[in-house]
Structure formats: structure tokens, C-alpha cells
Short mmCIF file of C-alpha atoms in Angstrom, two decimals:
data_model
loop_
_atom_site.label_atom_id
_atom_site.label_comp_id
_atom_site.label_asym_id
_atom_site.label_seq_id
_atom_site.Cartn_x
_atom_site.Cartn_y
_atom_site.Cartn_z
CA MET A 1 -20.07 26.86 -36.13
CA ALA A 2 -20.27 29.25 -33.04
CA SER A 3 -21.72 32.71 -33.92
CA LEU A 4 -20.16 35.86 -32.32
CA LYS A 5 -21.66 39.16 -31.51
CA ARG A 6 -19.56 42.20 -30.50
CA VAL A 7 -21.27 44.13 -27.64
CA THR A 8 -19.85 47.55 -26.25
CA HIS A 9 -21.34 48.60 -22.89
CA LYS A 10 -21.97 52.15 -21.90
CA ASN A 11 -18.75 52.42 -19.89
CA GLY A 12 -16.75 51.31 -23.17
CA ARG A 13 -16.04 47.71 -22.01
CA VAL A 14 -16.20 45.19 -24.84
CA VAL A 15 -17.47 41.69 -24.72
CA TYR A 16 -18.45 39.12 -27.23
CA ARG A 17 -21.71 37.21 -26.92
CA ILE A 18 -20.87 33.58 -28.16
CA VAL A 19 -23.73 31.13 -29.19
CA ILE A 20 -22.76 27.46 -29.87
CA CYS A 21 -25.31 25.18 -31.52
CA LEU A 22 -25.71 21.80 -29.84
CA GLY A 23 -27.96 20.36 -32.44
CA TYR A 24 -31.80 19.80 -32.27
CA ASP A 25 -34.01 18.18 -29.64
CA GLY A 26 -36.77 15.47 -30.38
CA GLN A 27 -39.15 18.30 -31.27
CA GLY A 28 -36.80 19.87 -33.90
CA ASN A 29 -35.86 22.85 -31.59
CA LYS A 30 -32.42 24.05 -31.79
CA ARG A 31 -30.40 23.51 -28.72
CA VAL A 32 -27.82 26.31 -27.95
CA ARG A 33 -25.41 27.36 -25.23
CA ASN A 34 -24.59 31.04 -24.58
CA PHE A 35 -21.46 32.46 -23.33
CA THR A 36 -20.07 35.82 -22.71
CA TYR A 37 -16.36 36.34 -23.16
CA PRO A 38 -14.60 39.53 -21.91
CA VAL A 39 -11.74 40.17 -24.30
CA ASN A 40 -8.54 42.11 -23.52
CA GLN A 41 -9.77 45.66 -23.57
CA SER A 42 -6.28 47.12 -24.78
CA LEU A 43 -6.35 45.09 -28.06
CA PRO A 44 -7.50 46.54 -31.36
CA PRO A 45 -10.84 45.41 -32.43
CA ARG A 46 -9.51 42.84 -34.96
CA GLN A 47 -7.29 41.21 -32.48
CA GLN A 48 -10.15 40.99 -29.92
CA GLU A 49 -12.44 39.32 -32.40
CA LYS A 50 -9.64 36.87 -33.15
CA GLU A 51 -9.13 36.06 -29.34
CA ALA A 52 -13.22 35.65 -28.93
CA LEU A 53 -13.28 33.41 -31.89
CA LYS A 54 -10.41 31.32 -30.48
CA TYR A 55 -12.12 30.89 -27.26
CA ALA A 56 -15.43 30.08 -29.06
CA MET A 57 -13.80 27.30 -31.12
CA ASN A 58 -12.11 25.83 -28.09
CA MET A 59 -15.41 25.69 -26.11
CA GLU A 60 -17.10 24.18 -29.12
CA ASP A 61 -14.51 21.32 -29.14
CA LYS A 62 -14.90 20.67 -25.44
CA ILE A 63 -18.57 20.32 -25.89
CA LYS A 64 -18.14 18.18 -28.78
CA TYR A 65 -15.94 15.64 -26.84
CA GLY A 66 -18.20 15.46 -23.74
CA TYR A 67 -16.86 18.46 -21.72
CA ASP A 68 -19.58 19.49 -19.19
CA ILE A 69 -19.81 23.17 -18.98
CA ASP A 70 -21.68 23.16 -15.65
CA SER A 71 -18.84 20.97 -14.09
CA GLY A 72 -17.32 24.38 -12.79
CA LYS A 73 -20.06 24.23 -10.22
CA ILE A 74 -19.36 20.87 -8.70
CA MET A 75 -18.16 20.98 -5.13
CA PHE A 76 -15.07 18.87 -4.21
CA GLU A 77 -16.89 17.21 -1.38
CA ASP A 78 -19.66 16.20 -3.64
CA PHE A 79 -17.32 14.63 -6.30
CA ALA A 80 -15.14 13.11 -3.80
CA CYS A 81 -18.02 11.16 -2.26
CA GLN A 82 -19.28 10.12 -5.68
CA TRP A 83 -15.89 8.87 -6.69
CA LEU A 84 -15.42 6.85 -3.60
CA ASP A 85 -18.93 5.15 -4.13
CA SER A 86 -17.96 4.47 -7.81
CA VAL A 87 -14.83 2.46 -6.95
CA ARG A 88 -16.40 0.55 -3.89
CA ASP A 89 -17.02 -2.66 -5.83
CA ASN A 90 -13.54 -2.70 -7.35
CA LEU A 91 -11.68 -2.28 -4.06
CA ALA A 92 -11.01 -4.88 -1.09
CA TYR A 93 -13.10 -3.79 1.78
CA GLY A 94 -10.29 -2.85 3.82
CA THR A 95 -8.78 -0.65 1.10
CA TYR A 96 -12.32 1.04 0.75
CA VAL A 97 -12.36 1.73 4.54
CA GLY A 98 -8.89 3.06 4.39
CA TYR A 99 -9.76 5.58 1.59
CA GLU A 100 -12.94 6.71 3.31
CA GLN A 101 -10.80 7.40 6.56
CA LEU A 102 -8.31 9.48 4.70
CA LEU A 103 -11.17 11.39 3.14
CA ARG A 104 -12.99 12.04 6.30
CA SER A 105 -9.85 12.77 8.51
CA ARG A 106 -8.07 15.45 6.39
CA ILE A 107 -8.98 15.73 2.75
CA LEU A 108 -12.64 16.80 2.97
CA PRO A 109 -12.20 19.24 5.88
CA TYR A 110 -9.42 20.81 3.83
CA PHE A 111 -11.14 21.08 0.45
CA LYS A 112 -14.66 21.09 1.65
CA GLU A 113 -15.36 24.77 0.44
CA TYR A 114 -13.52 24.35 -2.86
CA LYS A 115 -15.12 23.68 -6.33
CA MET A 116 -13.38 21.02 -8.36
CA ALA A 117 -12.72 23.54 -11.37
CA ASN A 118 -10.93 26.13 -8.89
CA ILE A 119 -8.41 23.75 -7.11
CA ARG A 120 -4.97 24.50 -8.38
CA THR A 121 -1.49 22.93 -8.08
CA LEU A 122 -0.65 25.63 -5.37
CA ASP A 123 -3.77 24.38 -3.37
CA ILE A 124 -2.47 20.69 -3.45
CA GLU A 125 1.08 21.64 -2.51
CA ALA A 126 -0.44 23.73 0.53
CA PHE A 127 -2.42 20.75 1.52
CA TYR A 128 0.69 18.46 1.31
CA ARG A 129 2.63 20.92 3.71
CA THR A 130 -0.15 20.50 6.27
CA LEU A 131 0.33 16.77 6.20
CA ALA A 132 4.19 16.99 6.46
CA ARG A 133 3.83 18.36 9.91
CA ASP A 134 1.81 15.50 11.44
CA TYR A 135 2.45 12.28 9.49
CA SER A 136 5.21 9.92 8.34
CA ALA A 137 6.17 9.61 4.63
CA GLY A 138 4.25 6.44 4.33
CA THR A 139 1.12 8.09 5.53
CA ILE A 140 1.51 11.14 3.36
CA LYS A 141 1.88 8.80 0.29
CA ARG A 142 -1.53 7.30 0.98
CA TYR A 143 -3.10 10.81 0.98
CA VAL A 144 -1.20 11.64 -2.09
CA ASN A 145 -2.64 8.51 -3.77
CA VAL A 146 -6.30 9.17 -2.85
CA LEU A 147 -5.98 12.64 -4.23
CA ASN A 148 -4.39 11.50 -7.39
CA CYS A 149 -7.23 8.89 -7.89
CA ILE A 150 -9.86 11.60 -7.39
CA PHE A 151 -8.45 14.08 -9.91
CA ARG A 152 -7.61 11.53 -12.55
CA ALA A 153 -11.24 10.30 -12.23
CA ALA A 154 -12.51 13.92 -12.60
CA GLY A 155 -10.30 14.29 -15.71
CA ARG A 156 -11.77 11.04 -17.23
CA TRP A 157 -15.45 12.21 -16.55
CA ASN A 158 -14.58 15.62 -18.23
CA VAL A 159 -15.15 17.60 -14.86
CA ILE A 160 -11.83 19.05 -15.00
CA GLU A 161 -9.27 19.66 -17.98
CA SER A 162 -6.19 18.58 -16.23
CA SER A 163 -5.22 17.22 -12.78
CA PRO A 164 -3.70 19.81 -10.26
CA CYS A 165 -1.87 17.01 -8.63
CA GLN A 166 0.13 16.18 -11.86
CA TYR A 167 2.88 18.66 -11.27
CA ALA A 168 2.45 19.29 -7.60
CA GLN A 169 5.52 19.18 -5.67
CA LYS A 170 5.50 16.67 -2.72
CA PRO A 171 7.00 17.44 0.69
CA LYS A 172 10.85 16.83 1.00
CA LYS A 173 10.24 13.72 3.50
CA ILE A 174 8.70 11.76 0.63
CA GLN A 175 10.23 13.07 -2.50
CA GLY A 176 12.91 10.38 -2.10
CA GLY A 177 10.37 8.01 -0.58
CA GLU A 178 11.02 5.79 2.50
CA GLY A 179 11.87 2.88 0.32
CA LEU A 180 11.14 -0.64 1.14
CA ARG A 181 12.31 -1.97 4.45
CA TYR A 182 13.57 -5.72 4.25
CA PHE A 183 16.29 -7.88 5.23
CA THR A 184 19.31 -8.44 2.85
CA PRO A 185 19.96 -12.07 1.91
CA GLN A 186 22.73 -12.15 4.74
CA GLN A 187 20.19 -10.56 7.22
CA SER A 188 17.64 -13.24 6.24
CA LEU A 189 19.97 -15.82 7.19
CA MET A 190 20.73 -14.27 10.51
CA PHE A 191 17.17 -13.87 11.20
CA LEU A 192 16.31 -17.54 10.54
CA LYS A 193 19.10 -18.43 12.80
CA SER A 194 17.63 -16.18 15.48
CA LEU A 195 14.39 -18.26 15.33
CA ASN A 196 16.50 -21.28 16.69
CA MET A 197 18.33 -19.44 19.39
CA SER A 198 17.34 -19.38 23.15
CA TYR A 199 17.55 -16.17 25.36
CA ASN A 200 17.25 -15.37 29.08
CA ILE A 201 14.69 -12.55 29.59
CA LYS A 202 13.82 -10.80 32.60
CA CYS A 203 10.30 -11.08 33.92
CA SER A 204 8.54 -9.72 37.04
CA LYS A 205 5.78 -11.04 39.24
CA ARG A 206 2.91 -8.60 39.83
CA TRP A 207 0.03 -8.49 42.11
CA ALA A 208 -2.90 -5.98 42.37
CA ASP A 209 -3.54 -4.14 45.77
CA GLU A 210 -7.00 -3.47 47.22
CA SER A 211 -7.27 -0.40 44.82
CA GLY A 212 -6.60 -2.58 41.80
CA LYS A 213 -3.14 -1.02 41.22
CA LEU A 214 -0.46 -3.34 40.05
CA ILE A 215 2.67 -3.74 42.11
CA ARG A 216 5.87 -5.44 40.95
CA VAL A 217 6.98 -7.88 43.63
CA SER A 218 10.16 -9.61 42.31
CA GLU A 219 12.11 -10.15 39.00
CA TYR A 220 13.33 -13.46 37.73
CA GLU A 221 14.83 -14.62 34.50
CA ARG A 222 13.33 -17.38 32.19
CA GLU A 223 14.49 -18.90 28.97
CA TYR A 224 12.75 -17.80 25.93
CA ARG A 225 12.46 -19.90 22.73
CA VAL A 226 10.53 -19.07 19.49
CA SER A 227 7.59 -21.65 19.46
CA THR A 228 7.45 -23.89 16.38
CA GLN A 229 4.29 -22.22 15.33
CA PHE A 230 5.81 -18.87 15.02
CA LYS A 231 8.95 -20.30 13.58
CA LEU A 232 6.96 -21.70 10.86
CA PHE A 233 5.03 -18.60 10.14
CA PHE A 234 8.19 -16.43 9.83
CA THR A 235 9.92 -19.07 7.74
CA LEU A 236 7.06 -19.49 5.37
CA SER A 237 7.16 -15.58 5.03
CA ILE A 238 10.81 -15.49 4.14
CA PHE A 239 10.83 -18.67 1.93
CA CYS A 240 7.57 -18.41 0.13
CA GLY A 241 6.77 -14.74 0.15
CA PHE A 242 3.23 -14.92 1.43
CA ARG A 243 1.30 -12.03 2.29
CA LYS A 244 0.29 -11.99 6.00
CA GLY A 245 -3.32 -12.47 5.26
CA GLU A 246 -2.55 -15.42 2.91
CA THR A 247 -0.41 -17.10 5.72
CA LEU A 248 -3.04 -16.47 8.32
CA ALA A 249 -5.83 -18.15 5.98
CA LEU A 250 -3.81 -21.37 5.54
CA HIS A 251 -5.51 -24.70 6.62
CA TRP A 252 -3.94 -28.04 6.78
CA SER A 253 -5.96 -29.01 3.70
CA ASP A 254 -3.79 -26.50 1.89
CA ILE A 255 -0.61 -28.29 2.60
CA ASP A 256 0.55 -31.28 0.52
CA LEU A 257 3.58 -32.86 2.18
CA GLU A 258 3.58 -35.62 -0.03
CA HIS A 259 4.26 -33.42 -3.03
CA GLN A 260 5.89 -30.77 -0.94
CA ASN A 261 3.74 -27.67 -1.87
CA VAL A 262 1.16 -25.19 -0.39
CA SER A 263 -1.83 -23.72 -2.14
CA ILE A 264 -2.96 -20.14 -1.75
CA SER A 265 -6.71 -19.89 -2.25
CA LYS A 266 -7.76 -17.21 0.23
CA ALA A 267 -6.70 -14.63 2.65
CA VAL A 268 -7.71 -13.19 6.00
CA GLY A 269 -8.53 -9.51 5.80
CA ARG A 270 -10.89 -6.72 6.67
CA THR A 271 -14.33 -7.41 5.67
CA GLU A 272 -17.74 -5.97 6.33
CA ASN A 273 -18.12 -8.67 9.10
CA GLY A 274 -14.74 -7.80 10.63
CA PHE A 275 -11.49 -9.75 9.98
CA ASP A 276 -12.56 -12.82 8.18
CA TYR A 277 -11.68 -14.93 5.07
CA LYS A 278 -11.92 -13.27 1.81
CA GLU A 279 -10.84 -13.71 -1.91
CA PRO A 280 -7.05 -13.18 -2.55
CA LYS A 281 -5.94 -9.81 -3.85
CA ASN A 282 -6.15 -10.73 -7.51
CA SER A 283 -6.51 -13.90 -9.84
CA SER A 284 -2.58 -14.19 -9.92
CA ALA A 285 -2.65 -14.59 -6.12
CA LEU A 286 -4.25 -18.10 -6.51
CA ARG A 287 -1.13 -20.17 -6.72
CA ARG A 288 0.60 -23.37 -5.75
CA ILE A 289 4.15 -22.87 -4.19
CA PRO A 290 6.75 -25.65 -3.85
CA LEU A 291 8.05 -25.87 -0.29
CA PRO A 292 11.89 -26.27 0.43
CA GLN A 293 12.63 -29.55 2.29
CA LYS A 294 13.52 -27.72 5.65
CA VAL A 295 10.13 -26.19 5.63
CA CYS A 296 8.48 -29.45 5.07
CA GLY A 297 10.41 -30.83 8.15
CA LEU A 298 9.33 -27.87 10.07
CA LEU A 299 5.65 -28.55 9.10
CA GLU A 300 6.02 -32.08 10.32
CA ASP A 301 7.27 -31.25 13.61
CA TYR A 302 4.48 -28.64 14.06
CA LYS A 303 1.83 -31.22 12.92
CA LYS A 304 2.83 -33.42 15.66
CA GLU A 305 2.56 -30.55 18.38
CA TYR A 306 -0.81 -29.46 16.85
CA ASP A 307 -2.45 -32.86 16.94
CA SER A 308 -1.20 -33.33 20.44
CA ARG A 309 -2.77 -30.22 21.50
CA LYS A 310 -5.98 -30.79 19.75
CA LEU A 311 -6.31 -34.33 21.47
CA SER A 312 -5.43 -32.88 24.97
CA LEU A 313 -8.17 -30.27 24.62
CA GLY A 314 -10.83 -32.56 23.55
CA ASP A 315 -14.18 -30.92 23.70
CA LYS A 316 -12.61 -27.71 24.35
CA TRP A 317 -11.12 -27.55 20.83
CA LYS A 318 -12.52 -24.93 18.78
CA GLY A 319 -10.49 -25.24 15.64
CA ASP A 320 -11.66 -25.45 12.08
CA GLY A 321 -8.31 -26.86 10.76
CA SER A 322 -6.63 -23.32 10.55
CA LEU A 323 -2.76 -23.73 10.44
CA PHE A 324 -2.03 -20.92 12.78
CA ILE A 325 -4.14 -20.83 16.00
CA GLN A 326 -4.95 -19.45 19.37
CA ALA A 327 -4.76 -21.64 22.51
CA ASP A 328 -8.12 -23.17 21.85
CA GLY A 329 -7.57 -23.94 18.13
CA LYS A 330 -9.36 -20.78 16.73
CA ARG A 331 -7.59 -19.02 14.11
CA MET A 332 -4.82 -16.66 15.09
CA GLY A 333 -5.72 -12.96 15.53
CA HIS A 334 -4.60 -10.70 12.75
CA THR A 335 -2.29 -8.64 15.15
CA THR A 336 -0.61 -11.48 16.91
CA THR A 337 2.10 -12.21 14.49
CA TYR A 338 3.23 -8.56 14.19
CA GLN A 339 3.52 -8.01 17.93
CA TYR A 340 5.42 -11.32 18.20
CA PHE A 341 7.82 -10.39 15.40
CA VAL A 342 8.50 -6.95 16.89
CA ARG A 343 9.27 -8.37 20.48
CA HIS A 344 11.52 -11.20 18.89
CA LEU A 345 13.64 -8.61 17.00
CA GLN A 346 13.95 -6.55 20.18
CA ARG A 347 15.06 -9.60 22.19
CA TYR A 348 17.53 -10.78 19.53
CA ASN A 349 19.08 -7.37 19.11
CA GLN A 350 19.38 -7.07 22.92
CA TRP A 351 21.12 -10.42 23.10
CA VAL A 352 23.62 -9.19 20.31
CA ARG A 353 24.42 -6.13 22.35
CA ASP A 354 24.83 -8.10 25.52
CA ASN A 355 27.00 -10.80 23.86
CA PRO A 356 29.19 -9.00 21.26
CA GLN A 357 31.96 -11.60 21.21
CA LYS A 358 29.72 -14.56 20.81
CA ALA A 359 27.50 -12.84 18.26
CA GLN A 360 30.71 -12.11 16.20
CA SER A 361 31.93 -15.76 16.51
CA GLU A 362 28.65 -16.78 15.13
CA SER A 363 28.47 -14.10 12.43
CA LEU A 364 25.39 -12.36 13.98
CA GLU A 365 24.74 -8.75 13.95
CA GLU A 366 21.93 -6.49 15.02
CA LEU A 367 18.88 -6.61 12.49
CA PRO A 368 16.89 -3.67 11.40
CA HIS A 369 13.44 -3.13 12.63
CA ILE A 370 11.29 -3.84 9.53
CA PRO A 371 7.48 -4.28 9.22
CA LEU A 372 6.08 -7.83 9.17
CA HIS A 373 5.34 -7.39 5.34
CA GLY A 374 9.14 -6.87 5.06
CA LEU A 375 9.59 -10.67 5.15
CA ARG A 376 7.73 -10.80 1.93
CA HIS A 377 10.13 -8.17 0.57
CA SER A 378 13.06 -10.09 1.92
CA CYS A 379 11.73 -13.11 -0.06
CA ALA A 380 11.78 -11.33 -3.37
CA THR A 381 15.28 -9.85 -2.58
CA LEU A 382 16.65 -13.27 -1.78
CA LEU A 383 15.11 -14.76 -4.91
CA ASN A 384 16.78 -12.22 -7.04
CA TYR A 385 19.94 -12.64 -5.12
CA LEU A 386 19.83 -16.37 -6.34
CA GLN A 387 19.36 -15.15 -9.84
CA VAL A 388 15.80 -16.38 -10.16
CA ASN A 389 14.29 -14.62 -13.18
CA ILE A 390 11.89 -11.78 -12.81
CA VAL A 391 8.99 -13.79 -14.29
CA ASP A 392 9.30 -16.64 -11.83
CA ILE A 393 9.73 -14.19 -8.94
CA SER A 394 6.53 -12.37 -10.06
CA LYS A 395 4.44 -15.74 -10.25
CA TYR A 396 5.89 -16.80 -6.90
CA LEU A 397 4.75 -13.76 -5.11
CA GLY A 398 1.40 -13.74 -6.78
CA HIS A 399 1.78 -10.36 -8.59
CA ALA A 400 -0.75 -9.55 -11.59
CA ASN A 401 2.25 -8.96 -13.93
CA CYS A 402 6.08 -8.54 -13.90
CA SER A 403 5.86 -4.86 -14.19
CA THR A 404 4.32 -4.83 -10.75
CA THR A 405 7.34 -6.70 -9.33
CA MET A 406 9.75 -4.38 -11.07
CA ASN A 407 8.08 -1.31 -9.80
CA ILE A 408 8.05 -2.45 -6.31
CA TYR A 409 11.44 -3.94 -5.98
CA ALA A 410 13.56 -1.91 -8.62
CA HIS A 411 15.54 -0.20 -5.81
CA SER A 412 16.13 -3.55 -3.84
CA PHE A 413 17.40 -5.16 -7.13
CA GLU A 414 20.14 -2.46 -7.38
CA ALA A 415 22.92 -4.65 -5.98
CA GLN A 416 22.09 -7.26 -8.55
CA ARG A 417 22.28 -4.70 -11.37
CA GLN A 418 25.75 -3.86 -10.05
CA ALA A 419 26.76 -7.51 -9.99
CA ALA A 420 25.72 -7.85 -13.63
CA SER A 421 27.86 -4.76 -14.56
CA ASP A 422 30.89 -6.23 -12.65
CA LYS A 423 30.47 -9.56 -14.68
CA LEU A 424 30.32 -7.46 -18.06
CA ASN A 425 33.44 -5.69 -16.84
CA ASN A 426 35.34 -8.79 -15.93
CA PHE A 427 34.29 -10.18 -19.30
CA MET A 428 35.68 -7.28 -21.25
CA GLN A 429 38.86 -7.24 -19.46
CA GLU A 430 39.47 -10.91 -20.07
CA TYR A 431 38.57 -11.19 -23.73
CA LEU A 432 39.17 -7.72 -25.22
#
């Protein structure tokens, strides 16, 4: 039980000296913690004593359940670095590097002089406003996530009582969220059709003068077609929903054309040695996915091209069996597919604009510019459109659990919920 002593200073100000017993040490000496509590000077003595007693009991409970009284002295910078070090082994290396970059770039410079206990919700909102001037909604969300993780850890470690992020109002540009960017099932079909089309694209010949400056000499047109390799990459992304790193890590040994399936056992991602093979995102990412018949046909066509190139290069072949390769057989670079994807969408959309009547006759429209990862989202949306149940979609995508799938794709599944509602409505009209 805490003990209280009323003390009146010469100037008439009243405080209470509080002593809380923390038990005894190994030598039998009593361990105590002393506090001074300045009560409300306008209250009568009896009310002041009640106020001081309430404070003492509150502090006693905090100490009992592990609250560190000295935590008020911990600086944000020290705690944030301690937190980052504590989560390092539980994060993919690329995620860890991303967190570190976010901390160093804006978070630590802003909160450098703050103590953890002194950061309030208003301070968090002020920081969010500085981000809104410079960054997109997606980037701001990453900063918000890191701050939330830091203050949740501070709460678990009894450094603070509650997180100032919990009720912080986010900038308007991310309150509604950007949402996922993906192709609808109809757009996915258009995209797959676009992979088999040919386009005339304008090119120019250039040469360098004596100063090294490039000079355009003449323009010409050439036919552009998507190579079998990239056609296969994008088709696998839409039909199988692989992450980019999972697709880049595929080897021919992962493909079983006889039983028409593919095994995901690794991924390509950022490691301490640069971009290299690493473990999949989670244990659920280790999976075997059945291949549609058309994908198997595309794989067979690509295998013939692959073997032919390998044979023609002879000793110059540097491949290790990777499915997606550079000109000498080495594994394809991690940015190559994204750059190709962006250029392809631009060329296809330009063709639609230049050939409106032909596009309309073939039921083709301009496609939205989505990130390459949007093809994985398109796969999930397509599976849901085909009425595959959520459990199977989750396993197909390699999610740890169904709730992850629902949390990510709840918005994109909205159309299917409306379809379910329409079916119920038709049922009631017919039978009631």
C-alpha cells in the first residue's frame, strides 16, 4: 500500500509525497519509489487527499504490471532504432531495408528531439500533414504503418500507456485509400488478347557526333510483337496469381508438364547480397498450382525456343535452368518485366486510340495503367468472378489465411456481393 504525506510549502502550495514499496532486495532492504504529486490547489484538503490517493493507487498498479517509471526519459530516436533491430530477424531483408529508409528519411528527423512519452496525437497528425505535401497515398501508408508498429511495440513494452497513432486522423488523400489497381475479368481478357496482337511502332536511327551527342537521323516503322517469354510471364501472372519474385525464381525443374502443374518453392527478392533467391514470403507460399491447358501449350512453345537458343549459344550460355532469362541465359533482371509491361500497355492503348473502329469490332478498349503486381490482384478478382470459394483462392495465392485474402480483396469482391444480392432478390420474387 502506498503511503502519502501532505507537505505545505512556504508559499502555501500543497503537494503530496508518495512512497510506493516495491518489495525487498536480496539483502532484505526495502525497495521503494518516491513521487511528488502537485494536487489541485483550489480543492479543499479532503478532496486533495482523495486526488493524491487515486494517483498513488494508479501508479502502484502500473508498477505492479511492469510499467517502467523511467520510460518517460526514453527518446523517440533511441526507441525506434531499438524496435527496428528487434524486428530484423522476423522481416524479409527487403522489408527491413524499406523500414530503415523510411525511418532515416523523414520519421527520425521529425521526431528526433521528442521523448516517447511526450508524443501526442496532434504531433502524429502534424507529421502526416508534412507527408501529404510530398508523397502519394501509397507512400504515406508505408510511413503510417511504420509509426503504428513503433508505438504498438512501445505499448507492449510498457514504455507508453497508449499509442498516439490510434486515433490520429490521416490525410484526406489516404483516408479513402487508393484501393487496389487491377484488371476486371473483362479487362483481363482484353489484356490476354493484346499479347497476341502485332503493332507497327515508330523507331528512329541515331548516331553520335564527335562530342558524343546523339543525333536522330531518320524514322522508320517496325512490327512489334510480344515475345513468347514475356507472353508466358504475364499469362502465368494472371492465371496463377504468382508474385513477381516467385515467377522470376521459376526453373524448368519446377514445371511438370506431364501432370500440368508448377511448384513454388522460392522467390527472387532483395537480400544482403543484392537481388537473389530467398525463402518464400511465408510457409503457405510453398504450393503446387495446376496449370490451365493453354498455359501448358505456351510453355511447350517457349521450351522449344529456349532449347534452340541454348544450343545456338553453346559455350556462351550462362544459364542455370531459370525459366525467364536474359540473352545469355542468366536469370532475368528484377525490373525488366515491369518496364516491358508498362511499354506494352502504352503501345496497346495507342493502337486502340489510332484504330477505334477495329478495336470496337474486336471488343477491345483502352486498359488502365496498373502496377505489375496488379496482375496478381486481377487473378484473385477473376477467380472470385468464376465463383471459386475464398478458401481455395487463399490457397491458390499462397496467403497465410483466408482473412488475409478477404482484407486485401474485400473491395474488389464488391461486384460479386452485389451479384449474390441480385440472386436472392430474384429468388424471393419467384417463390414469395
